[in-house]
């Protein structure tokens, strides 16, 4: 069983930056594709970014491409999400996910989830 714990969320002004972290335990981290999703109140969970287990391939949702960067440190069992040029539309609970079976942008295909971390961007 894999446990995921997110951290790094908080309140930031528009135009600012935050870095989220997701620490994994209980599994073989390097073998898992990892992803970040987000969910704003009243909206469906949205794909943000994913990184292949080999760290050689990443992809991003269209709303964050060019502003967010996903990375991983397999020695620390941690995946990161660097978020730059934040705006009010980025306000959401951000979730870390691991071990996809199928489409990496489909949140229903992931087996493990963290509890989420709130990101609030003030305009």
Tab-separated table of C-alpha atoms in Angstrom:
chain	number	residue	atom	x	y	z
A	1	UNK	CA	0.000	0.000	0.000
A	2	UNK	CA	1.355	3.395	-1.017
A	3	UNK	CA	0.878	6.468	1.141
A	4	UNK	CA	1.156	9.944	-0.363
A	5	UNK	CA	1.463	13.135	1.659
A	6	UNK	CA	1.309	16.539	-0.024
A	7	UNK	CA	2.736	19.734	1.406
A	8	UNK	CA	3.596	23.244	0.310
A	9	UNK	CA	0.174	24.701	-0.290
A	10	UNK	CA	-0.904	28.058	1.053
A	11	UNK	CA	-2.010	31.577	0.213
A	12	UNK	CA	-0.120	33.494	-2.460
A	13	UNK	CA	-0.721	36.676	-4.418
A	14	UNK	CA	-1.425	36.573	-8.121
A	15	UNK	CA	1.810	36.431	-10.064
A	16	UNK	CA	3.600	34.601	-7.283
A	17	UNK	CA	5.018	31.101	-7.019
A	18	UNK	CA	4.635	27.996	-4.874
A	19	UNK	CA	6.286	24.603	-4.860
A	20	UNK	CA	4.247	21.600	-3.843
A	21	UNK	CA	5.814	18.377	-2.636
A	22	UNK	CA	4.408	14.875	-2.430
A	23	UNK	CA	6.272	12.347	-0.314
A	24	UNK	CA	5.575	8.679	-0.976
A	25	UNK	CA	6.057	5.673	1.260
A	26	UNK	CA	5.107	2.024	1.309
A	27	UNK	CA	5.902	1.166	-2.279
A	28	UNK	CA	8.579	1.258	-4.952
A	29	UNK	CA	8.397	4.928	-5.833
A	30	UNK	CA	10.668	4.752	-8.857
A	31	UNK	CA	8.312	2.283	-10.542
A	32	UNK	CA	5.263	4.562	-10.379
A	33	UNK	CA	4.064	7.158	-12.795
A	34	UNK	CA	3.180	10.191	-10.687
A	35	UNK	CA	0.743	13.004	-11.332
A	36	UNK	CA	-0.824	16.129	-9.929
A	37	UNK	CA	-4.512	16.923	-10.207
A	38	UNK	CA	-6.530	19.779	-8.785
A	39	UNK	CA	-10.128	20.350	-7.858
A	40	UNK	CA	-11.842	23.680	-7.344
A	41	UNK	CA	-15.188	23.960	-5.537
A	42	UNK	CA	-18.037	22.771	-7.722
A	43	UNK	CA	-15.714	21.568	-10.478
A	44	UNK	CA	-14.464	18.200	-11.622
A	45	UNK	CA	-10.970	17.042	-10.766
A	46	UNK	CA	-8.609	18.435	-13.394
A	47	UNK	CA	-5.380	16.997	-14.736
A	48	UNK	CA	-2.401	19.258	-14.023
A	49	UNK	CA	0.753	17.295	-14.850
A	50	UNK	CA	2.276	13.865	-14.927
A	51	UNK	CA	5.778	12.417	-14.961
A	52	UNK	CA	6.710	9.002	-16.210
A	53	UNK	CA	8.422	6.637	-13.817
A	54	UNK	CA	11.672	6.964	-15.732
A	55	UNK	CA	11.621	10.766	-15.449
A	56	UNK	CA	12.051	11.052	-19.200
A	57	UNK	CA	8.570	12.162	-20.149
A	58	UNK	CA	6.240	14.757	-18.725
A	59	UNK	CA	2.967	16.294	-19.824
A	60	UNK	CA	0.793	19.179	-18.671
A	61	UNK	CA	-2.761	20.344	-18.758
A	62	UNK	CA	-3.384	23.157	-21.197
A	63	UNK	CA	-4.227	25.664	-18.465
A	64	UNK	CA	-0.857	25.269	-16.721
A	65	UNK	CA	1.516	24.520	-19.571
A	66	UNK	CA	4.441	26.921	-19.578
A	67	UNK	CA	3.842	27.983	-15.959
A	68	UNK	CA	4.067	24.735	-13.972
A	69	UNK	CA	6.864	22.179	-13.868
A	70	UNK	CA	6.663	18.651	-12.498
A	71	UNK	CA	9.773	16.825	-11.345
A	72	UNK	CA	10.713	13.900	-9.172
A	73	UNK	CA	13.552	12.787	-6.938
A	74	UNK	CA	13.518	9.016	-6.764
A	75	UNK	CA	16.192	9.006	-4.057
A	76	UNK	CA	13.835	11.011	-1.827
A	77	UNK	CA	10.616	9.296	-2.956
A	78	UNK	CA	9.202	12.722	-3.710
A	79	UNK	CA	7.489	14.419	-6.619
A	80	UNK	CA	7.312	18.190	-6.929
A	81	UNK	CA	5.143	20.740	-8.675
A	82	UNK	CA	6.722	24.128	-9.214
A	83	UNK	CA	3.971	26.656	-9.912
A	84	UNK	CA	4.853	30.061	-11.332
A	85	UNK	CA	2.803	33.066	-12.452
A	86	UNK	CA	-0.138	31.902	-10.396
A	87	UNK	CA	-3.557	33.414	-10.979
A	88	UNK	CA	-6.924	33.199	-9.267
A	89	UNK	CA	-8.032	30.363	-11.555
A	90	UNK	CA	-5.296	28.200	-10.041
A	91	UNK	CA	-7.072	28.234	-6.668
A	92	UNK	CA	-7.947	24.631	-5.812
A	93	UNK	CA	-7.074	21.641	-3.700
A	94	UNK	CA	-4.067	19.966	-5.311
A	95	UNK	CA	-3.767	16.193	-5.155
A	96	UNK	CA	-0.851	13.905	-5.779
A	97	UNK	CA	-1.592	10.577	-7.474
A	98	UNK	CA	0.444	7.453	-8.195
A	99	UNK	CA	0.355	4.288	-10.268
A	100	UNK	CA	-1.780	4.857	-13.319
A	101	UNK	CA	-3.402	2.110	-15.366
A	102	UNK	CA	-4.486	3.592	-18.647
A	103	UNK	CA	-4.721	7.244	-19.611
A	104	UNK	CA	-2.435	9.374	-17.418
A	105	UNK	CA	-4.777	12.372	-17.616
A	106	UNK	CA	-7.793	10.412	-16.359
A	107	UNK	CA	-8.025	10.710	-12.591
A	108	UNK	CA	-10.107	7.537	-12.353
A	109	UNK	CA	-7.090	5.510	-13.577
A	110	UNK	CA	-4.855	6.176	-10.569
A	111	UNK	CA	-4.623	3.740	-7.701
A	112	UNK	CA	-3.216	5.930	-4.935
A	113	UNK	CA	-4.038	9.445	-3.765
A	114	UNK	CA	-2.862	11.911	-1.196
A	115	UNK	CA	-5.177	13.904	1.037
A	116	UNK	CA	-4.655	17.135	-0.909
A	117	UNK	CA	-3.193	20.534	-0.145
A	118	UNK	CA	-5.036	23.827	-0.556
A	119	UNK	CA	-3.645	26.492	-2.859
A	120	UNK	CA	-5.329	29.886	-2.746
A	121	UNK	CA	-4.322	32.690	-5.080
A	122	UNK	CA	-5.497	36.165	-4.168
A	123	UNK	CA	-6.073	38.668	-6.946
